Amino acid sequence: MNTPATDYRVAVLGPGGVGGFLAALLARGGSSVLVLAGDETARAIARSGLRLESARYGTFETTPRTATGLEHPVDACLITVKAMQLHEALDRVPAGKLGHGLVIPFLNGLEHVELLRDVYPPDRVVPATIRIETARVAPGVVRHTSPFAAVDIASTPGNRETVEEFAARLRDTGVDVRLREDEATMLWEKFALLAPMALLTTHERANAGVVRAKRRQDVLALIAEVAAVARADGVAIDEAGVLRLFDAVPESMETSMQRDQAAGRPLELDALGGALLRRAARGRVEVPLTRRLVEDLQARTSAARR
Ligand SMILES: NC(=O)c1ccc[n+]([C@@H]2O[C@H](COP(=O)([O-])OP(=O)(O)OC[C@H]3O[C@@H](n4cnc5c(N)ncnc54)[C@H](OP(=O)(O)O)[C@@H]3O)[C@@H](O)[C@H]2O)c1
């Protein structure tokens, strides 16, 4: 499907599960979308378009422009690579080419925002979180499997107008979008559920239902460790609320770190477990269970590489 281009320009760095989903919806909604990818994926999308398969939004193809690097300013550049790909991928978005555009990362984790603020004007870097389940099933083909798609974006009084402009574009596509004022709380709230779930499902090699039944004490202890580190970081986490969310996810729910492990792909272990250990050390918080899980998973991934 060809979509009318408008004057709102969005670049998407990394057209995978999250990036491909956002790029497809924004392109269908009429934004002028440029997908930034490696040679092969850029060529595949230029040739066959970007296909989204979604029960909520339908199955459709769009034809965004593609490039391997940003050449002209955009209004917003969405950063949707995985944590371990971030450093290298940013070469495709030179700060000098971005103009006054927003840089909006959707990565899970706590540390990518600082990295981005070292590269781009700090007030233009506007972190977001996304609650969704999507997977890139082939270059340029994304499957959206959750009934929900919810985005939070942190804004400040200084950038509210430009952030709201992007939020309105995304909202128009049918995604639930909220503007948040406290960036640290927004990132920690997502992290407080995700990190325990990702670490335990990956460690147990099992879905959320099995982890809840077999590792109940670890679920409680890990949520408590994450909350203690968040507290040392100045953010109050409602532990009982996180546990309620953990208990409410479908039994069959798997995390992407667990799926990456099963598929032999690199894990975002450092961005989740590693970041938690570093924040714990900074706040002088003891996190013995986190440490054991991270060490076990590190040993497992290095054994798999040998
Ligand atoms: N998927 C989800 O349901 C979900 C939900 C919430 C949050 N998240 C978070 O969102 C982030 C992205 O996850 P994802 O699942 O979307 O990952 P993904 O499906 O693996 O997508 C990553 C994309 O980045 C591209 N890429 C890798 N290195 C690149 C480079 N150097 N230059 C340009 N593009 C590059 C990949 O290209 P190729 O296509 O060529 O491989 C791929 O399209 C992660 O932090 C994840 O934790 C994911």
mmCIF file of C-alpha atoms and ligand atoms in Angstrom:
data_model
loop_
_atom_site.group_PDB
_atom_site.id
_atom_site.type_symbol
_atom_site.label_atom_id
_atom_site.label_comp_id
_atom_site.label_asym_id
_atom_site.label_seq_id
_atom_site.Cartn_x
_atom_site.Cartn_y
_atom_site.Cartn_z
ATOM 1 C CA MET A 1 0.000 0.000 0.000
ATOM 2 C CA ASN A 2 1.416 3.400 -0.920
ATOM 3 C CA THR A 3 0.762 6.055 1.665
ATOM 4 C CA PRO A 4 0.679 9.800 1.192
ATOM 5 C CA ALA A 5 3.822 11.471 2.511
ATOM 6 C CA THR A 6 3.386 14.505 4.720
ATOM 7 C CA ASP A 7 5.824 17.066 5.962
ATOM 8 C CA TYR A 8 6.340 15.247 9.301
ATOM 9 C CA ARG A 9 9.612 13.363 8.904
ATOM 10 C CA VAL A 10 10.432 10.339 11.027
ATOM 11 C CA ALA A 11 13.558 8.208 10.784
ATOM 12 C CA VAL A 12 13.555 4.752 12.368
ATOM 13 C CA LEU A 13 16.939 3.251 13.224
ATOM 14 C CA GLY A 14 16.503 -0.539 13.286
ATOM 15 C CA PRO A 15 13.328 -1.830 11.586
ATOM 16 C CA GLY A 16 12.943 -4.907 13.824
ATOM 17 C CA GLY A 17 10.071 -5.911 16.106
ATOM 18 C CA VAL A 18 9.577 -2.483 17.659
ATOM 19 C CA GLY A 19 11.018 -0.286 14.897
ATOM 20 C CA GLY A 20 9.237 -2.060 12.057
ATOM 21 C CA PHE A 21 5.952 -1.894 13.951
ATOM 22 C CA LEU A 22 6.267 1.858 14.575
ATOM 23 C CA ALA A 23 7.573 2.590 11.072
ATOM 24 C CA ALA A 24 4.722 0.700 9.410
ATOM 25 C CA LEU A 25 2.000 2.385 11.472
ATOM 26 C CA LEU A 26 3.471 5.875 11.102
ATOM 27 C CA ALA A 27 3.928 5.397 7.345
ATOM 28 C CA ARG A 28 0.336 4.200 6.989
ATOM 29 C CA GLY A 29 -0.736 7.205 9.044
ATOM 30 C CA GLY A 30 0.857 9.563 6.522
ATOM 31 C CA SER A 31 4.165 10.518 8.155
ATOM 32 C CA SER A 32 7.161 10.616 5.856
ATOM 33 C CA VAL A 33 9.124 7.634 7.159
ATOM 34 C CA LEU A 34 12.761 6.820 6.463
ATOM 35 C CA VAL A 35 13.995 3.437 7.647
ATOM 36 C CA LEU A 36 17.688 3.256 8.555
ATOM 37 C CA ALA A 37 19.098 -0.241 8.369
ATOM 38 C CA GLY A 38 22.059 -2.318 7.277
ATOM 39 C CA ASP A 39 22.588 -2.905 3.557
ATOM 40 C CA GLU A 40 20.705 -6.163 3.267
ATOM 41 C CA THR A 41 17.641 -5.175 5.276
ATOM 42 C CA ALA A 42 17.468 -1.744 3.624
ATOM 43 C CA ARG A 43 17.534 -3.439 0.226
ATOM 44 C CA ALA A 44 14.866 -5.975 1.223
ATOM 45 C CA ILE A 45 12.529 -3.200 2.405
ATOM 46 C CA ALA A 46 13.214 -1.052 -0.678
ATOM 47 C CA ARG A 47 12.371 -4.063 -2.837
ATOM 48 C CA SER A 48 9.354 -5.564 -1.045
ATOM 49 C CA GLY A 49 8.189 -2.908 1.416
ATOM 50 C CA LEU A 50 7.626 -3.219 5.138
ATOM 51 C CA ARG A 51 4.917 -5.658 6.170
ATOM 52 C CA LEU A 52 3.108 -5.590 9.499
ATOM 53 C CA GLU A 53 0.996 -8.564 10.570
ATOM 54 C CA SER A 54 -1.177 -7.606 13.525
ATOM 55 C CA ALA A 55 -4.509 -8.783 14.868
ATOM 56 C CA ARG A 56 -5.120 -5.308 16.270
ATOM 57 C CA TYR A 57 -3.991 -3.180 13.318
ATOM 58 C CA GLY A 58 -4.465 -5.603 10.439
ATOM 59 C CA THR A 59 -1.965 -6.994 7.980
ATOM 60 C CA PHE A 60 -0.634 -4.451 5.504
ATOM 61 C CA GLU A 61 2.422 -3.309 3.589
ATOM 62 C CA THR A 62 3.936 0.151 3.438
ATOM 63 C CA THR A 63 6.739 1.489 1.315
ATOM 64 C CA PRO A 64 8.870 3.752 3.520
ATOM 65 C CA ARG A 65 12.061 5.200 2.106
ATOM 66 C CA THR A 66 15.211 3.353 3.144
ATOM 67 C CA ALA A 67 18.840 4.328 3.654
ATOM 68 C CA THR A 68 21.895 3.047 5.460
ATOM 69 C CA GLY A 69 22.567 6.453 7.020
ATOM 70 C CA LEU A 70 20.773 9.708 7.789
ATOM 71 C CA GLU A 71 21.566 12.445 5.276
ATOM 72 C CA HIS A 72 18.925 15.093 6.034
ATOM 73 C CA PRO A 73 17.271 16.442 9.178
ATOM 74 C CA VAL A 74 14.121 14.778 10.522
ATOM 75 C CA ASP A 75 11.547 15.826 13.111
ATOM 76 C CA ALA A 76 12.045 12.645 15.118
ATOM 77 C CA CYS A 77 14.522 9.788 14.962
ATOM 78 C CA LEU A 78 13.299 6.641 16.714
ATOM 79 C CA ILE A 79 16.047 4.409 18.074
ATOM 80 C CA THR A 80 14.837 0.812 18.016
ATOM 81 C CA VAL A 81 17.918 -1.395 17.849
ATOM 82 C CA LYS A 82 18.824 -3.702 20.725
ATOM 83 C CA ALA A 83 21.167 -2.489 23.453
ATOM 84 C CA MET A 84 24.215 -4.402 22.220
ATOM 85 C CA GLN A 85 23.719 -2.970 18.696
ATOM 86 C CA LEU A 86 23.285 0.622 19.817
ATOM 87 C CA HIS A 87 26.844 1.900 19.744
ATOM 88 C CA GLU A 88 27.556 0.700 16.216
ATOM 89 C CA ALA A 89 24.121 1.619 14.861
ATOM 90 C CA LEU A 90 24.482 5.252 15.952
ATOM 91 C CA ASP A 91 27.105 5.740 13.224
ATOM 92 C CA ARG A 92 24.101 5.802 10.884
ATOM 93 C CA VAL A 93 22.734 8.934 12.610
ATOM 94 C CA PRO A 94 25.467 11.592 12.709
ATOM 95 C CA ALA A 95 24.558 14.326 15.181
ATOM 96 C CA GLY A 96 25.354 16.950 12.555
ATOM 97 C CA LYS A 97 22.754 15.528 10.148
ATOM 98 C CA LEU A 98 19.905 15.351 12.640
ATOM 99 C CA GLY A 99 19.057 19.049 12.689
ATOM 100 C CA HIS A 100 16.768 19.897 15.608
ATOM 101 C CA GLY A 101 15.051 16.510 15.550
ATOM 102 C CA LEU A 102 14.055 14.584 18.647
ATOM 103 C CA VAL A 103 15.914 11.358 19.394
ATOM 104 C CA ILE A 104 13.428 8.902 20.883
ATOM 105 C CA PRO A 105 14.849 5.599 22.137
ATOM 106 C CA PHE A 106 12.462 2.692 22.811
ATOM 107 C CA LEU A 107 15.056 0.313 24.235
ATOM 108 C CA ASN A 108 14.509 -1.532 27.480
ATOM 109 C CA GLY A 109 17.062 -0.686 30.144
ATOM 110 C CA LEU A 110 18.413 2.240 32.126
ATOM 111 C CA GLU A 111 21.736 3.228 30.591
ATOM 112 C CA HIS A 112 21.088 3.896 26.905
ATOM 113 C CA VAL A 113 19.691 7.372 27.578
ATOM 114 C CA GLU A 114 22.969 8.607 29.003
ATOM 115 C CA LEU A 115 24.878 7.159 26.049
ATOM 116 C CA LEU A 116 22.561 8.975 23.627
ATOM 117 C CA ARG A 117 22.926 12.246 25.543
ATOM 118 C CA ASP A 118 26.683 11.995 25.093
ATOM 119 C CA VAL A 119 26.172 11.904 21.313
ATOM 120 C CA TYR A 120 23.163 14.211 20.719
ATOM 121 C CA PRO A 121 22.004 17.461 22.365
ATOM 122 C CA PRO A 122 20.771 16.182 25.762
ATOM 123 C CA ASP A 123 17.443 18.042 25.686
ATOM 124 C CA ARG A 124 16.579 16.497 22.298
ATOM 125 C CA VAL A 125 16.916 12.948 23.674
ATOM 126 C CA VAL A 126 13.453 11.964 24.863
ATOM 127 C CA PRO A 127 13.218 8.422 26.251
ATOM 128 C CA ALA A 128 10.167 6.284 25.636
ATOM 129 C CA THR A 129 9.006 2.869 26.780
ATOM 130 C CA ILE A 130 6.804 0.520 24.823
ATOM 131 C CA ARG A 131 4.573 -2.262 26.129
ATOM 132 C CA ILE A 132 4.083 -4.649 23.257
ATOM 133 C CA GLU A 133 5.008 -8.072 21.890
ATOM 134 C CA THR A 134 6.380 -7.988 18.386
ATOM 135 C CA ALA A 135 8.937 -9.985 16.477
ATOM 136 C CA ARG A 136 10.863 -9.406 13.268
ATOM 137 C CA VAL A 137 10.213 -12.656 11.446
ATOM 138 C CA ALA A 138 12.236 -11.737 8.324
ATOM 139 C CA PRO A 139 13.896 -8.545 7.058
ATOM 140 C CA GLY A 140 11.011 -6.102 6.664
ATOM 141 C CA VAL A 141 8.372 -8.438 8.112
ATOM 142 C CA VAL A 142 7.090 -7.801 11.634
ATOM 143 C CA ARG A 143 4.503 -9.746 13.602
ATOM 144 C CA HIS A 144 2.608 -8.041 16.414
ATOM 145 C CA THR A 145 1.162 -10.652 18.771
ATOM 146 C CA SER A 146 -0.027 -8.748 21.859
ATOM 147 C CA PRO A 147 -3.523 -7.307 22.006
ATOM 148 C CA PHE A 148 -1.973 -4.125 23.399
ATOM 149 C CA ALA A 149 0.514 -1.501 22.173
ATOM 150 C CA ALA A 150 1.227 1.230 24.697
ATOM 151 C CA VAL A 151 3.905 3.898 24.604
ATOM 152 C CA ASP A 152 5.027 6.281 27.344
ATOM 153 C CA ILE A 153 7.237 9.241 26.385
ATOM 154 C CA ALA A 154 9.033 11.480 28.860
ATOM 155 C CA SER A 155 8.853 15.173 28.170
ATOM 156 C CA THR A 156 10.012 18.324 29.909
ATOM 157 C CA PRO A 157 8.481 21.807 29.830
ATOM 158 C CA GLY A 158 11.232 22.776 27.343
ATOM 159 C CA ASN A 159 10.374 20.138 24.743
ATOM 160 C CA ARG A 160 6.690 19.445 25.465
ATOM 161 C CA GLU A 161 5.397 20.974 22.238
ATOM 162 C CA THR A 162 7.632 18.960 19.907
ATOM 163 C CA VAL A 163 7.140 15.780 21.930
ATOM 164 C CA GLU A 164 3.369 16.282 21.866
ATOM 165 C CA GLU A 165 3.537 16.709 18.091
ATOM 166 C CA PHE A 166 5.187 13.294 17.745
ATOM 167 C CA ALA A 167 2.842 11.765 20.341
ATOM 168 C CA ALA A 168 -0.177 13.016 18.381
ATOM 169 C CA ARG A 169 1.132 11.387 15.163
ATOM 170 C CA LEU A 170 1.599 8.094 16.949
ATOM 171 C CA ARG A 171 -1.748 8.316 18.758
ATOM 172 C CA ASP A 172 -3.454 8.874 15.395
ATOM 173 C CA THR A 173 -2.186 5.463 14.267
ATOM 174 C CA GLY A 174 -4.099 3.771 17.104
ATOM 175 C CA VAL A 175 -1.252 3.263 19.587
ATOM 176 C CA ASP A 176 -1.993 4.221 23.222
ATOM 177 C CA VAL A 177 0.385 7.066 24.029
ATOM 178 C CA ARG A 178 0.980 8.895 27.314
ATOM 179 C CA LEU A 179 3.304 11.774 28.050
ATOM 180 C CA ARG A 180 5.187 11.400 31.320
ATOM 181 C CA GLU A 181 6.994 14.040 33.314
ATOM 182 C CA ASP A 182 9.366 11.944 35.391
ATOM 183 C CA GLU A 183 11.756 10.127 33.093
ATOM 184 C CA ALA A 184 13.531 8.134 35.836
ATOM 185 C CA THR A 185 10.241 6.836 37.243
ATOM 186 C CA MET A 186 9.011 5.932 33.755
ATOM 187 C CA LEU A 187 12.164 3.910 32.974
ATOM 188 C CA TRP A 188 12.286 2.222 36.391
ATOM 189 C CA GLU A 189 8.594 1.267 36.313
ATOM 190 C CA LYS A 190 9.144 -0.609 33.061
ATOM 191 C CA PHE A 191 12.415 -2.063 34.309
ATOM 192 C CA ALA A 192 11.045 -3.230 37.668
ATOM 193 C CA LEU A 193 8.744 -5.749 36.011
ATOM 194 C CA LEU A 194 10.822 -6.543 32.948
ATOM 195 C CA ALA A 195 14.177 -7.258 34.607
ATOM 196 C CA PRO A 196 12.868 -9.898 37.076
ATOM 197 C CA MET A 197 10.721 -11.485 34.382
ATOM 198 C CA ALA A 198 13.507 -11.560 31.767
ATOM 199 C CA LEU A 199 16.191 -12.806 34.171
ATOM 200 C CA LEU A 200 14.035 -15.556 35.678
ATOM 201 C CA THR A 201 12.382 -16.824 32.482
ATOM 202 C CA THR A 202 15.793 -16.934 30.791
ATOM 203 C CA HIS A 203 17.462 -18.583 33.787
ATOM 204 C CA GLU A 204 14.660 -21.150 34.116
ATOM 205 C CA ARG A 205 14.336 -21.536 30.306
ATOM 206 C CA ALA A 206 10.586 -21.409 30.850
ATOM 207 C CA ASN A 207 7.571 -19.128 30.490
ATOM 208 C CA ALA A 208 6.129 -16.803 33.129
ATOM 209 C CA GLY A 209 3.646 -19.433 34.375
ATOM 210 C CA VAL A 210 6.381 -21.968 35.144
ATOM 211 C CA VAL A 211 8.556 -19.321 36.790
ATOM 212 C CA ARG A 212 5.657 -18.186 38.993
ATOM 213 C CA ALA A 213 5.028 -21.762 40.129
ATOM 214 C CA LYS A 214 8.606 -23.033 40.494
ATOM 215 C CA ARG A 215 10.544 -19.903 41.478
ATOM 216 C CA ARG A 216 8.082 -18.002 43.679
ATOM 217 C CA GLN A 217 10.678 -17.091 46.312
ATOM 218 C CA ASP A 218 13.062 -15.848 43.605
ATOM 219 C CA VAL A 219 10.288 -13.735 42.041
ATOM 220 C CA LEU A 220 9.660 -12.037 45.394
ATOM 221 C CA ALA A 221 13.353 -11.633 46.208
ATOM 222 C CA LEU A 222 14.238 -10.251 42.777
ATOM 223 C CA ILE A 223 11.434 -7.700 42.781
ATOM 224 C CA ALA A 224 12.616 -6.627 46.260
ATOM 225 C CA GLU A 225 16.221 -6.241 45.023
ATOM 226 C CA VAL A 226 15.155 -4.183 42.010
ATOM 227 C CA ALA A 227 12.960 -1.964 44.201
ATOM 228 C CA ALA A 228 15.833 -1.421 46.651
ATOM 229 C CA VAL A 229 18.151 -0.327 43.822
ATOM 230 C CA ALA A 230 15.450 1.951 42.403
ATOM 231 C CA ARG A 231 15.019 3.489 45.864
ATOM 232 C CA ALA A 232 18.746 4.179 46.053
ATOM 233 C CA ASP A 233 18.349 5.802 42.626
ATOM 234 C CA GLY A 234 15.617 8.070 44.016
ATOM 235 C CA VAL A 235 12.612 6.213 42.584
ATOM 236 C CA ALA A 236 9.898 4.584 44.699
ATOM 237 C CA ILE A 237 8.640 1.311 43.251
ATOM 238 C CA ASP A 238 5.416 -0.291 44.471
ATOM 239 C CA GLU A 239 6.645 -3.875 45.008
ATOM 240 C CA ALA A 240 3.174 -5.283 45.592
ATOM 241 C CA GLY A 241 2.014 -3.591 42.392
ATOM 242 C CA VAL A 242 4.890 -5.126 40.396
ATOM 243 C CA LEU A 243 4.072 -8.559 41.838
ATOM 244 C CA ARG A 244 0.419 -8.128 40.858
ATOM 245 C CA LEU A 245 1.513 -7.353 37.282
ATOM 246 C CA PHE A 246 3.875 -10.349 37.266
ATOM 247 C CA ASP A 247 1.018 -12.565 38.467
ATOM 248 C CA ALA A 248 -1.355 -11.119 35.865
ATOM 249 C CA VAL A 249 0.665 -11.826 32.719
ATOM 250 C CA PRO A 250 -0.543 -14.870 30.765
ATOM 251 C CA GLU A 251 1.074 -18.175 31.813
ATOM 252 C CA SER A 252 2.372 -18.656 28.300
ATOM 253 C CA MET A 253 4.185 -15.301 28.256
ATOM 254 C CA GLU A 254 7.839 -15.527 27.214
ATOM 255 C CA THR A 255 10.364 -12.709 27.306
ATOM 256 C CA SER A 256 12.491 -11.684 24.364
ATOM 257 C CA MET A 257 15.677 -12.459 26.305
ATOM 258 C CA GLN A 258 14.412 -15.995 26.851
ATOM 259 C CA ARG A 259 13.518 -16.298 23.162
ATOM 260 C CA ASP A 260 16.905 -14.899 22.145
ATOM 261 C CA GLN A 261 18.598 -17.515 24.335
ATOM 262 C CA ALA A 262 16.544 -20.322 22.795
ATOM 263 C CA ALA A 263 17.436 -19.090 19.301
ATOM 264 C CA GLY A 264 21.146 -18.743 20.136
ATOM 265 C CA ARG A 265 21.078 -14.952 19.595
ATOM 266 C CA PRO A 266 23.011 -12.456 21.766
ATOM 267 C CA LEU A 267 21.142 -11.420 24.933
ATOM 268 C CA GLU A 268 20.398 -7.964 26.336
ATOM 269 C CA LEU A 269 21.821 -9.324 29.598
ATOM 270 C CA ASP A 270 24.202 -6.452 30.179
ATOM 271 C CA ALA A 271 21.497 -3.832 29.556
ATOM 272 C CA LEU A 272 19.211 -5.494 32.121
ATOM 273 C CA GLY A 273 21.176 -7.532 34.686
ATOM 274 C CA GLY A 274 24.478 -5.724 34.157
ATOM 275 C CA ALA A 275 22.857 -2.307 34.487
ATOM 276 C CA LEU A 276 21.108 -3.414 37.666
ATOM 277 C CA LEU A 277 24.408 -4.563 39.198
ATOM 278 C CA ARG A 278 26.095 -1.277 38.284
ATOM 279 C CA ARG A 279 23.273 0.801 39.775
ATOM 280 C CA ALA A 280 23.314 -1.416 42.875
ATOM 281 C CA ALA A 281 27.054 -0.851 43.307
ATOM 282 C CA ARG A 282 26.555 2.895 42.878
ATOM 283 C CA GLY A 283 23.819 2.924 45.527
ATOM 284 C CA ARG A 284 25.665 0.430 47.788
ATOM 285 C CA VAL A 285 22.753 -2.001 47.679
ATOM 286 C CA GLU A 286 23.292 -5.739 48.133
ATOM 287 C CA VAL A 287 21.723 -7.752 45.303
ATOM 288 C CA PRO A 288 22.916 -11.356 45.766
ATOM 289 C CA LEU A 289 20.205 -12.998 43.687
ATOM 290 C CA THR A 290 20.650 -10.623 40.759
ATOM 291 C CA ARG A 291 24.398 -11.277 40.893
ATOM 292 C CA ARG A 292 23.955 -15.049 40.883
ATOM 293 C CA LEU A 293 21.483 -14.977 37.975
ATOM 294 C CA VAL A 294 23.678 -12.660 35.894
ATOM 295 C CA GLU A 295 26.791 -14.750 36.579
ATOM 296 C CA ASP A 296 24.961 -17.974 35.678
ATOM 297 C CA LEU A 297 23.652 -16.488 32.434
ATOM 298 C CA GLN A 298 27.036 -15.025 31.540
ATOM 299 C CA ALA A 299 28.638 -18.430 32.082
ATOM 300 C CA ARG A 300 25.956 -20.044 29.953
ATOM 301 C CA THR A 301 26.398 -17.608 27.064
ATOM 302 C CA SER A 302 30.193 -17.887 27.105
ATOM 303 C CA ALA A 303 29.927 -21.704 27.171
ATOM 304 C CA ALA A 304 27.576 -21.536 24.157
ATOM 305 C CA ARG A 305 30.091 -19.371 22.281
ATOM 306 C CA ARG A 306 32.960 -21.857 22.844
HETATM 307 N N1 LIG B 1 10.028 -6.804 20.510
HETATM 308 C C1 LIG B 1 9.342 -6.493 21.588
HETATM 309 O O1 LIG B 1 8.242 -7.028 21.789
HETATM 310 C C2 LIG B 1 9.827 -5.439 22.552
HETATM 311 C C3 LIG B 1 8.930 -4.920 23.503
HETATM 312 C C4 LIG B 1 9.356 -3.903 24.344
HETATM 313 C C5 LIG B 1 10.657 -3.429 24.267
HETATM 314 N N2 LIG B 1 11.521 -3.990 23.374
HETATM 315 C C6 LIG B 1 12.882 -3.448 23.333
HETATM 316 O O2 LIG B 1 13.056 -2.751 22.105
HETATM 317 C C7 LIG B 1 14.406 -2.845 21.669
HETATM 318 C C8 LIG B 1 14.426 -3.416 20.258
HETATM 319 O O3 LIG B 1 13.968 -4.767 20.330
HETATM 320 P P1 LIG B 1 13.371 -5.550 19.082
HETATM 321 O O4 LIG B 1 12.665 -6.733 19.623
HETATM 322 O O5 LIG B 1 12.634 -4.626 18.199
HETATM 323 O O6 LIG B 1 14.728 -6.030 18.370
HETATM 324 P P2 LIG B 1 14.885 -6.675 16.902
HETATM 325 O O7 LIG B 1 13.595 -7.240 16.440
HETATM 326 O O8 LIG B 1 16.061 -7.565 16.970
HETATM 327 O O9 LIG B 1 15.192 -5.414 15.996
HETATM 328 C C9 LIG B 1 16.415 -4.771 15.979
HETATM 329 C C10 LIG B 1 16.574 -4.150 14.609
HETATM 330 O O10 LIG B 1 17.780 -3.412 14.614
HETATM 331 C C11 LIG B 1 18.455 -3.672 13.397
HETATM 332 N N3 LIG B 1 19.892 -3.436 13.563
HETATM 333 C C12 LIG B 1 20.806 -4.137 14.264
HETATM 334 N N4 LIG B 1 22.021 -3.586 14.175
HETATM 335 C C13 LIG B 1 21.870 -2.493 13.367
HETATM 336 C C14 LIG B 1 22.770 -1.517 12.870
HETATM 337 N N5 LIG B 1 24.080 -1.511 13.185
HETATM 338 N N6 LIG B 1 22.279 -0.549 12.063
HETATM 339 C C15 LIG B 1 20.963 -0.514 11.742
HETATM 340 N N7 LIG B 1 20.063 -1.425 12.179
HETATM 341 C C16 LIG B 1 20.525 -2.396 12.978
HETATM 342 C C17 LIG B 1 18.143 -5.108 13.073
HETATM 343 O O11 LIG B 1 18.358 -5.273 11.691
HETATM 344 P P3 LIG B 1 18.067 -6.608 10.869
HETATM 345 O O12 LIG B 1 16.592 -6.603 10.611
HETATM 346 O O13 LIG B 1 18.872 -6.406 9.647
HETATM 347 O O14 LIG B 1 18.495 -7.741 11.744
HETATM 348 C C18 LIG B 1 16.669 -5.165 13.468
HETATM 349 O O15 LIG B 1 15.858 -4.757 12.413
HETATM 350 C C19 LIG B 1 15.115 -3.741 22.701
HETATM 351 O O16 LIG B 1 15.768 -2.947 23.670
HETATM 352 C C20 LIG B 1 13.978 -4.518 23.341
HETATM 353 O O17 LIG B 1 14.281 -4.948 24.666
HETATM 354 C C21 LIG B 1 11.150 -4.975 22.506
#
